[in-house]
Structures are given as C-alpha cells and as structure tokens.
C-alpha cells in the first residue's frame, strides 16, 4: 500500500497517464485556509466543476466555527480529477490573503457509497445539519 505522500496527484503528466487505469474518484483537498466556509469553497469549485462530483465534505471545528483545512470531493468520473488538479494544485488560495498552497491527494476512503457509510454513524449526521456532507443524487439534488 502506498503512503499518503506517494498519492499526491499534482504531477499532471503522471496523473493523465494513470487515469485510464485508475478508478479512484475521491480526492482530499488540503491546506484550505480555515476561513473558507462550505458555501465559499463550493462556489469556488463550482465555477469549473459543477455537476462533476456527487459528494463534498468540509469538516468543521464546531467550537471555533472554522474548517479544519481539508475537504473531500468525490467525482462521478476519475478523469474529472485532472481538471481540478490543473486548476488548484500547487497554487495559493486567492481569498483571505493566505500563504497556504493547495495540495490534492487521493483520499483513503474511495467512492460515494463508502464515504456515505463512513459518515453515516458520525454524530455530525445527527447534529449540525448546516455542516453535513453534501451528497448529490442522480437527479442532481
């Protein structure tokens, strides 16, 4: 099993070659400035990626009301990862004058169903409705 560091998907050429064989669809977006809200991050992602994913989750520190610096995004197709990486990986976040640089890695948990199962038993699903993972159904809702 490869270590998380070996799963960085910022090398566009390697990623392009591997996508025809790689069926992974879930990425972890890292180094997100903690002032980003779920809505603000989704607005940024949706500019060029709306309709390409079916699961999104930005974990929140409820005490401080800020994100934990990473998010999970599951794409409907592995090829969609490439355009996200081209747009965000290795680049600074423009909002909030942050010095953080975006990293994108494959997530440990892969696939929409596996993510739903993983978070189903979380206390998050029973509280904090505003911060729950976003699951897009086949009809787009």
Tab-separated table of N, CA and C in Angstrom:
chain	number	residue	atom	x	y	z
A	1	UNK	N	0.849	-1.187	0.000
A	1	UNK	CA	0.000	0.000	0.000
A	1	UNK	C	0.885	1.238	0.000
A	2	UNK	N	0.580	2.163	-0.847
A	2	UNK	CA	1.354	3.396	-0.929
A	2	UNK	C	1.009	4.314	0.235
A	3	UNK	N	2.008	5.060	0.681
A	3	UNK	CA	1.774	6.057	1.720
A	3	UNK	C	1.054	7.242	1.116
A	4	UNK	N	0.382	8.019	1.957
A	4	UNK	CA	-0.393	9.180	1.500
A	4	UNK	C	0.466	10.125	0.661
A	5	UNK	N	1.723	10.351	1.053
A	5	UNK	CA	2.581	11.276	0.327
A	5	UNK	C	2.816	10.800	-1.107
A	6	UNK	N	2.798	9.504	-1.318
A	6	UNK	CA	3.026	8.967	-2.652
A	6	UNK	C	1.785	9.088	-3.531
A	7	UNK	N	0.680	9.468	-2.944
A	7	UNK	CA	-0.560	9.558	-3.684
A	7	UNK	C	-0.884	10.985	-4.099
A	8	UNK	N	0.080	11.874	-3.993
A	8	UNK	CA	-0.149	13.241	-4.441
A	8	UNK	C	-0.493	13.219	-5.923
A	9	UNK	N	-1.469	13.995	-6.291
A	9	UNK	CA	-1.901	13.977	-7.683
A	9	UNK	C	-1.584	15.293	-8.385
A	10	UNK	N	-0.469	15.906	-8.009
A	10	UNK	CA	-0.139	17.197	-8.590
A	10	UNK	C	0.715	17.076	-9.847
A	11	UNK	N	1.244	15.911	-10.146
A	11	UNK	CA	2.027	15.714	-11.359
A	11	UNK	C	1.055	15.427	-12.498
A	12	UNK	N	0.767	16.448	-13.293
A	12	UNK	CA	-0.248	16.377	-14.339
A	12	UNK	C	0.043	15.261	-15.342
A	13	UNK	N	1.297	15.135	-15.773
A	13	UNK	CA	1.628	14.119	-16.777
A	13	UNK	C	1.391	12.708	-16.252
A	14	UNK	N	1.875	12.439	-15.040
A	14	UNK	CA	1.671	11.110	-14.452
A	14	UNK	C	0.195	10.842	-14.218
A	15	UNK	N	-0.502	11.846	-13.746
A	15	UNK	CA	-1.931	11.702	-13.497
A	15	UNK	C	-2.673	11.401	-14.802
A	16	UNK	N	-2.353	12.123	-15.855
A	16	UNK	CA	-3.009	11.913	-17.152
A	16	UNK	C	-2.804	10.485	-17.645
A	17	UNK	N	-1.579	9.971	-17.502
A	17	UNK	CA	-1.289	8.603	-17.952
A	17	UNK	C	-1.994	7.562	-17.102
A	18	UNK	N	-2.087	7.800	-15.808
A	18	UNK	CA	-2.643	6.782	-14.909
A	18	UNK	C	-4.165	6.743	-14.899
A	19	UNK	N	-4.821	7.815	-15.317
A	19	UNK	CA	-6.278	7.866	-15.216
A	19	UNK	C	-6.996	6.844	-16.079
A	20	UNK	N	-6.361	6.372	-17.156
A	20	UNK	CA	-7.032	5.360	-17.962
A	20	UNK	C	-7.087	4.019	-17.241
A	21	UNK	N	-6.228	3.811	-16.234
A	21	UNK	CA	-6.206	2.568	-15.469
A	21	UNK	C	-6.714	2.740	-14.044
A	22	UNK	N	-6.684	3.953	-13.548
A	22	UNK	CA	-7.009	4.231	-12.150
A	22	UNK	C	-8.496	4.525	-12.008
A	23	UNK	N	-9.157	3.815	-11.120
A	23	UNK	CA	-10.597	4.002	-10.946
A	23	UNK	C	-10.940	4.846	-9.723
A	24	UNK	N	-9.931	5.369	-9.021
A	24	UNK	CA	-10.207	6.184	-7.836
A	24	UNK	C	-10.910	7.475	-8.244
A	25	UNK	N	-11.875	7.869	-7.428
A	25	UNK	CA	-12.658	9.068	-7.737
A	25	UNK	C	-12.669	10.091	-6.607
A	26	UNK	N	-12.144	9.734	-5.453
A	26	UNK	CA	-12.232	10.623	-4.292
A	26	UNK	C	-10.882	11.253	-3.991
A	27	UNK	N	-10.906	12.574	-3.849
A	27	UNK	CA	-9.692	13.296	-3.508
A	27	UNK	C	-9.873	14.041	-2.193
A	28	UNK	N	-8.745	14.324	-1.592
A	28	UNK	CA	-8.694	15.174	-0.408
A	28	UNK	C	-8.007	16.458	-0.844
A	29	UNK	N	-8.679	17.570	-0.639
A	29	UNK	CA	-8.114	18.881	-0.932
A	29	UNK	C	-7.536	19.383	0.385
A	30	UNK	N	-6.257	19.716	0.377
A	30	UNK	CA	-5.574	20.054	1.625
A	30	UNK	C	-5.062	21.494	1.616
A	31	UNK	N	-4.761	21.965	2.821
A	31	UNK	CA	-4.241	23.317	3.053
A	31	UNK	C	-5.256	24.399	2.727
A	32	UNK	N	-6.501	24.135	3.005
A	32	UNK	CA	-7.563	25.110	2.777
A	32	UNK	C	-7.519	26.134	3.917
A	33	UNK	N	-7.460	27.408	3.605
A	33	UNK	CA	-7.486	28.418	4.674
A	33	UNK	C	-8.739	28.219	5.539
A	34	UNK	N	-8.573	28.295	6.853
A	34	UNK	CA	-9.689	27.928	7.738
A	34	UNK	C	-10.842	28.925	7.739
A	35	UNK	N	-10.712	30.023	7.059
A	35	UNK	CA	-11.827	30.966	6.965
A	35	UNK	C	-12.827	30.583	5.874
A	36	UNK	N	-12.441	29.670	4.983
A	36	UNK	CA	-13.383	29.228	3.954
A	36	UNK	C	-14.552	28.504	4.594
A	37	UNK	N	-15.750	28.885	4.198
A	37	UNK	CA	-16.952	28.158	4.611
A	37	UNK	C	-17.245	27.116	3.547
A	38	UNK	N	-18.153	26.225	3.872
A	38	UNK	CA	-18.572	25.210	2.911
A	38	UNK	C	-19.109	25.894	1.649
A	39	UNK	N	-19.934	26.893	1.840
A	39	UNK	CA	-20.537	27.605	0.712
A	39	UNK	C	-19.477	28.304	-0.138
A	40	UNK	N	-18.528	28.976	0.490
A	40	UNK	CA	-17.494	29.702	-0.249
A	40	UNK	C	-16.599	28.752	-1.043
A	41	UNK	N	-16.229	27.625	-0.450
A	41	UNK	CA	-15.379	26.666	-1.148
A	41	UNK	C	-16.133	26.026	-2.317
A	42	UNK	N	-17.397	25.694	-2.101
A	42	UNK	CA	-18.194	25.124	-3.188
A	42	UNK	C	-18.384	26.121	-4.328
A	43	UNK	N	-18.574	27.384	-4.012
A	43	UNK	CA	-18.695	28.396	-5.069
A	43	UNK	C	-17.434	28.423	-5.926
A	44	UNK	N	-16.290	28.339	-5.288
A	44	UNK	CA	-15.016	28.341	-5.996
A	44	UNK	C	-14.875	27.091	-6.866
A	45	UNK	N	-15.191	25.945	-6.316
A	45	UNK	CA	-15.096	24.680	-7.056
A	45	UNK	C	-16.101	24.650	-8.205
A	46	UNK	N	-17.307	25.133	-7.943
A	46	UNK	CA	-18.383	25.047	-8.939
A	46	UNK	C	-18.178	25.925	-10.168
A	47	UNK	N	-17.286	26.891	-10.096
A	47	UNK	CA	-17.043	27.731	-11.269
A	47	UNK	C	-16.729	26.854	-12.483
A	48	UNK	N	-15.889	25.839	-12.298
A	48	UNK	CA	-15.491	24.977	-13.417
A	48	UNK	C	-15.823	23.499	-13.222
A	49	UNK	N	-16.388	23.139	-12.059
A	49	UNK	CA	-16.569	21.710	-11.774
A	49	UNK	C	-17.982	21.341	-11.341
A	50	UNK	N	-18.910	22.258	-11.453
A	50	UNK	CA	-20.302	21.964	-11.086
A	50	UNK	C	-20.800	20.786	-11.921
A	51	UNK	N	-21.491	19.873	-11.259
A	51	UNK	CA	-22.055	18.725	-11.955
A	51	UNK	C	-21.106	17.561	-12.154
A	52	UNK	N	-19.836	17.728	-11.767
A	52	UNK	CA	-18.863	16.646	-11.969
A	52	UNK	C	-18.645	15.795	-10.724
A	53	UNK	N	-19.176	16.227	-9.591
A	53	UNK	CA	-18.971	15.493	-8.338
A	53	UNK	C	-20.314	15.131	-7.721
A	54	UNK	N	-20.268	14.137	-6.813
A	54	UNK	CA	-21.502	13.696	-6.159
A	54	UNK	C	-21.391	13.630	-4.639
A	55	UNK	N	-20.258	14.050	-4.097
A	55	UNK	CA	-20.076	14.088	-2.644
A	55	UNK	C	-19.060	15.176	-2.328
A	56	UNK	N	-19.380	15.975	-1.303
A	56	UNK	CA	-18.468	17.021	-0.840
A	56	UNK	C	-18.587	17.118	0.670
A	57	UNK	N	-17.442	17.210	1.338
A	57	UNK	CA	-17.461	17.386	2.789
A	57	UNK	C	-16.271	18.222	3.224
A	58	UNK	N	-16.554	19.308	3.918
A	58	UNK	CA	-15.551	20.179	4.518
A	58	UNK	C	-15.727	20.091	6.031
A	59	UNK	N	-14.881	19.311	6.736
A	59	UNK	CA	-15.014	19.186	8.192
A	59	UNK	C	-14.834	20.532	8.896
A	60	UNK	N	-15.638	20.722	9.933
A	60	UNK	CA	-15.667	21.986	10.668
A	60	UNK	C	-15.320	21.761	12.140
A	61	UNK	N	-14.551	22.680	12.692
A	61	UNK	CA	-14.307	22.733	14.128
A	61	UNK	C	-15.476	23.530	14.710
A	62	UNK	N	-16.392	22.849	15.379
A	62	UNK	CA	-17.616	23.499	15.846
A	62	UNK	C	-17.358	24.527	16.935
A	63	UNK	N	-16.338	24.326	17.709
A	63	UNK	CA	-16.025	25.277	18.770
A	63	UNK	C	-15.578	26.615	18.192
A	64	UNK	N	-14.699	26.564	17.201
A	64	UNK	CA	-14.159	27.789	16.613
A	64	UNK	C	-14.896	28.241	15.357
A	65	UNK	N	-15.830	27.428	14.877
A	65	UNK	CA	-16.629	27.748	13.684
A	65	UNK	C	-15.756	28.013	12.456
A	66	UNK	N	-14.735	27.170	12.267
A	66	UNK	CA	-13.896	27.283	11.081
A	66	UNK	C	-13.572	25.882	10.567
A	67	UNK	N	-13.181	25.792	9.302
A	67	UNK	CA	-12.886	24.467	8.746
A	67	UNK	C	-11.553	23.947	9.261
A	68	UNK	N	-11.333	22.658	9.083
A	68	UNK	CA	-10.123	22.013	9.590
A	68	UNK	C	-8.973	21.997	8.582
A	69	UNK	N	-9.169	22.632	7.424
A	69	UNK	CA	-8.075	22.757	6.470
A	69	UNK	C	-8.052	21.721	5.362
A	70	UNK	N	-9.064	20.865	5.317
A	70	UNK	CA	-9.121	19.866	4.253
A	70	UNK	C	-10.574	19.562	3.922
A	71	UNK	N	-10.786	19.010	2.727
A	71	UNK	CA	-12.134	18.651	2.287
A	71	UNK	C	-12.044	17.391	1.434
A	72	UNK	N	-13.158	16.686	1.331
A	72	UNK	CA	-13.253	15.500	0.490
A	72	UNK	C	-14.197	15.787	-0.666
A	73	UNK	N	-13.802	15.371	-1.844
A	73	UNK	CA	-14.611	15.575	-3.039
A	73	UNK	C	-14.585	14.283	-3.843
A	74	UNK	N	-15.760	13.726	-4.111
A	74	UNK	CA	-15.842	12.522	-4.928
A	74	UNK	C	-16.408	12.882	-6.293
A	75	UNK	N	-15.661	12.564	-7.311
A	75	UNK	CA	-16.089	12.831	-8.676
A	75	UNK	C	-16.880	11.668	-9.244
A	76	UNK	N	-17.734	11.969	-10.183
A	76	UNK	CA	-18.511	10.935	-10.866
A	76	UNK	C	-17.623	10.112	-11.781
A	77	UNK	N	-16.533	10.705	-12.241
A	77	UNK	CA	-15.598	10.036	-13.142
A	77	UNK	C	-14.166	10.386	-12.734
A	78	UNK	N	-13.256	9.417	-12.771
A	78	UNK	CA	-11.861	9.720	-12.398
A	78	UNK	C	-11.219	10.810	-13.259
A	79	UNK	N	-11.609	10.929	-14.495
A	79	UNK	CA	-10.998	11.912	-15.392
A	79	UNK	C	-11.243	13.348	-14.926
A	80	UNK	N	-12.307	13.568	-14.184
A	80	UNK	CA	-12.612	14.920	-13.687
A	80	UNK	C	-11.566	15.421	-12.696
A	81	UNK	N	-10.834	14.510	-12.098
A	81	UNK	CA	-9.789	14.897	-11.144
A	81	UNK	C	-8.738	15.756	-11.843
A	82	UNK	N	-8.439	15.424	-13.075
A	82	UNK	CA	-7.387	16.120	-13.819
A	82	UNK	C	-7.634	17.622	-13.897
A	83	UNK	N	-8.834	18.034	-14.235
A	83	UNK	CA	-9.090	19.479	-14.360
A	83	UNK	C	-9.042	20.178	-13.005
A	84	UNK	N	-9.467	19.499	-11.936
A	84	UNK	CA	-9.365	20.091	-10.597
A	84	UNK	C	-7.904	20.306	-10.233
A	85	UNK	N	-7.080	19.302	-10.502
A	85	UNK	CA	-5.654	19.402	-10.194
A	85	UNK	C	-5.017	20.535	-10.995
A	86	UNK	N	-5.333	20.613	-12.273
A	86	UNK	CA	-4.768	21.688	-13.102
A	86	UNK	C	-5.140	23.066	-12.570
A	87	UNK	N	-6.355	23.193	-12.067
A	87	UNK	CA	-6.822	24.492	-11.597
A	87	UNK	C	-6.288	24.877	-10.217
A	88	UNK	N	-6.188	23.901	-9.303
A	88	UNK	CA	-5.902	24.253	-7.905
A	88	UNK	C	-4.561	23.779	-7.344
A	89	UNK	N	-4.103	22.612	-7.726
A	89	UNK	CA	-2.925	22.019	-7.075
A	89	UNK	C	-1.680	22.881	-7.248
A	90	UNK	N	-0.962	23.064	-6.148
A	90	UNK	CA	0.277	23.824	-6.166
A	90	UNK	C	0.091	25.329	-6.231
A	91	UNK	N	-1.142	25.779	-6.111
A	91	UNK	CA	-1.425	27.212	-6.203
A	91	UNK	C	-1.897	27.763	-4.862
A	92	UNK	N	-1.631	29.035	-4.665
A	92	UNK	CA	-2.108	29.702	-3.454
A	92	UNK	C	-3.597	29.972	-3.561
A	93	UNK	N	-4.228	29.996	-2.414
A	93	UNK	CA	-5.641	30.351	-2.344
A	93	UNK	C	-5.755	31.859	-2.461
A	94	UNK	N	-6.639	32.336	-3.301
A	94	UNK	CA	-6.731	33.774	-3.563
A	94	UNK	C	-7.441	34.546	-2.460
A	95	UNK	N	-8.431	33.926	-1.837
A	95	UNK	CA	-9.179	34.642	-0.803
A	95	UNK	C	-8.416	34.660	0.521
A	96	UNK	N	-8.706	35.627	1.313
A	96	UNK	CA	-8.206	35.752	2.681
A	96	UNK	C	-6.692	35.970	2.757
A	97	UNK	N	-6.078	36.326	1.650
A	97	UNK	CA	-4.636	36.611	1.635
A	97	UNK	C	-3.817	35.501	2.296
A	98	UNK	N	-4.146	34.303	1.981
A	98	UNK	CA	-3.481	33.160	2.593
A	98	UNK	C	-2.179	32.812	1.879
A	99	UNK	N	-1.220	32.356	2.630
A	99	UNK	CA	0.045	31.868	2.079
A	99	UNK	C	-0.013	30.365	1.807
A	100	UNK	N	-1.115	29.729	2.199
A	100	UNK	CA	-1.236	28.282	2.014
A	100	UNK	C	-1.292	27.925	0.534
A	101	UNK	N	-0.719	26.761	0.216
A	101	UNK	CA	-0.700	26.257	-1.150
A	101	UNK	C	-1.540	24.985	-1.193
A	102	UNK	N	-2.453	24.919	-2.133
A	102	UNK	CA	-3.369	23.790	-2.248
A	102	UNK	C	-2.626	22.512	-2.648
A	103	UNK	N	-2.946	21.444	-1.950
A	103	UNK	CA	-2.467	20.104	-2.300
A	103	UNK	C	-3.688	19.239	-2.546
A	104	UNK	N	-3.575	18.342	-3.495
A	104	UNK	CA	-4.656	17.407	-3.759
A	104	UNK	C	-4.068	16.006	-3.742
A	105	UNK	N	-4.660	15.144	-2.923
A	105	UNK	CA	-4.231	13.751	-2.818
A	105	UNK	C	-5.445	12.856	-2.997
A	106	UNK	N	-5.192	11.606	-3.324
A	106	UNK	CA	-6.286	10.652	-3.296
A	106	UNK	C	-6.672	10.434	-1.839
A	107	UNK	N	-7.947	10.289	-1.584
A	107	UNK	CA	-8.438	10.062	-0.223
A	107	UNK	C	-8.277	8.591	0.145
A	108	UNK	N	-8.188	8.333	1.428
A	108	UNK	CA	-8.082	6.955	1.922
A	108	UNK	C	-9.370	6.199	1.634
A	109	UNK	N	-10.511	6.832	1.860
A	109	UNK	CA	-11.812	6.224	1.591
A	109	UNK	C	-12.217	6.636	0.181
A	110	UNK	N	-12.549	5.664	-0.646
A	110	UNK	CA	-12.848	5.922	-2.050
A	110	UNK	C	-14.293	5.608	-2.399
A	111	UNK	N	-14.930	6.518	-3.126
A	111	UNK	CA	-16.256	6.295	-3.664
A	111	UNK	C	-17.367	6.893	-2.823
A	112	UNK	N	-18.416	7.301	-3.503
A	112	UNK	CA	-19.562	7.949	-2.862
A	112	UNK	C	-20.177	7.071	-1.776
A	113	UNK	N	-20.454	5.812	-2.100
A	113	UNK	CA	-21.106	4.922	-1.130
A	113	UNK	C	-20.239	4.692	0.103
A	114	UNK	N	-18.952	4.499	-0.104
A	114	UNK	CA	-18.044	4.288	1.028
A	114	UNK	C	-17.986	5.533	1.914
A	115	UNK	N	-17.998	6.709	1.305
A	115	UNK	CA	-17.999	7.947	2.078
A	115	UNK	C	-19.296	8.098	2.868
A	116	UNK	N	-20.419	7.807	2.234
A	116	UNK	CA	-21.712	7.888	2.928
A	116	UNK	C	-21.725	6.943	4.119
A	117	UNK	N	-21.277	5.719	3.917
A	117	UNK	CA	-21.236	4.742	5.018
A	117	UNK	C	-20.311	5.217	6.139
A	118	UNK	N	-19.179	5.767	5.769
A	118	UNK	CA	-18.216	6.226	6.767
A	118	UNK	C	-18.795	7.335	7.651
A	119	UNK	N	-19.488	8.276	7.034
A	119	UNK	CA	-20.005	9.419	7.788
A	119	UNK	C	-21.397	9.177	8.374
A	120	UNK	N	-22.064	8.107	7.983
A	120	UNK	CA	-23.422	7.812	8.453
A	120	UNK	C	-23.512	7.709	9.976
A	121	UNK	N	-22.536	7.077	10.587
A	121	UNK	CA	-22.583	6.877	12.036
A	121	UNK	C	-22.006	8.056	12.819
A	122	UNK	N	-21.515	9.041	12.125
A	122	UNK	CA	-20.923	10.199	12.779
A	122	UNK	C	-21.982	11.014	13.511
A	123	UNK	N	-21.614	11.573	14.642
A	123	UNK	CA	-22.537	12.447	15.378
A	123	UNK	C	-22.894	13.669	14.541
A	124	UNK	N	-22.044	13.965	13.581
A	124	UNK	CA	-22.292	15.081	12.676
A	124	UNK	C	-23.615	14.911	11.939
A	125	UNK	N	-23.970	13.678	11.605
A	125	UNK	CA	-25.187	13.442	10.839
A	125	UNK	C	-26.444	13.682	11.670
A	126	UNK	N	-26.301	13.684	12.962
A	126	UNK	CA	-27.454	13.867	13.836
A	126	UNK	C	-27.549	15.288	14.384
A	127	UNK	N	-26.482	16.023	14.262
A	127	UNK	CA	-26.426	17.409	14.710
A	127	UNK	C	-25.871	18.249	13.571
A	128	UNK	N	-25.840	19.514	13.776
A	128	UNK	CA	-25.144	20.429	12.863
A	128	UNK	C	-25.526	20.209	11.402
A	129	UNK	N	-26.789	20.242	11.112
A	129	UNK	CA	-27.275	19.999	9.748
A	129	UNK	C	-26.564	20.876	8.709
A	130	UNK	N	-26.261	22.081	9.112
A	130	UNK	CA	-25.612	23.044	8.218
A	130	UNK	C	-24.239	22.563	7.732
A	131	UNK	N	-23.571	21.707	8.508
A	131	UNK	CA	-22.209	21.284	8.193
A	131	UNK	C	-22.110	19.838	7.713
A	132	UNK	N	-23.217	19.213	7.447
A	132	UNK	CA	-23.198	17.820	6.987
A	132	UNK	C	-22.569	17.721	5.606
A	133	UNK	N	-22.064	16.532	5.281
A	133	UNK	CA	-21.578	16.320	3.912
A	133	UNK	C	-22.703	16.559	2.911
A	134	UNK	N	-22.334	16.999	1.737
A	134	UNK	CA	-23.300	17.217	0.670
A	134	UNK	C	-23.238	16.021	-0.262
A	135	UNK	N	-24.383	15.349	-0.421
A	135	UNK	CA	-24.487	14.195	-1.300
A	135	UNK	C	-25.415	14.580	-2.442
A	136	UNK	N	-24.892	14.483	-3.648
A	136	UNK	CA	-25.683	14.809	-4.834
A	136	UNK	C	-26.285	13.509	-5.364
A	137	UNK	N	-27.592	13.495	-5.517
A	137	UNK	CA	-28.260	12.300	-6.023
A	137	UNK	C	-28.228	12.288	-7.540
A	138	UNK	N	-28.661	11.185	-8.120
A	138	UNK	CA	-28.624	11.035	-9.572
A	138	UNK	C	-29.463	12.084	-10.288
A	139	UNK	N	-30.473	12.626	-9.594
A	139	UNK	CA	-31.308	13.653	-10.239
A	139	UNK	C	-30.712	15.057	-10.062
A	140	UNK	N	-29.497	15.127	-9.457
A	140	UNK	CA	-28.815	16.409	-9.336
A	140	UNK	C	-29.036	17.162	-8.054
A	141	UNK	N	-29.869	16.635	-7.133
A	141	UNK	CA	-30.148	17.327	-5.858
A	141	UNK	C	-29.339	16.760	-4.718
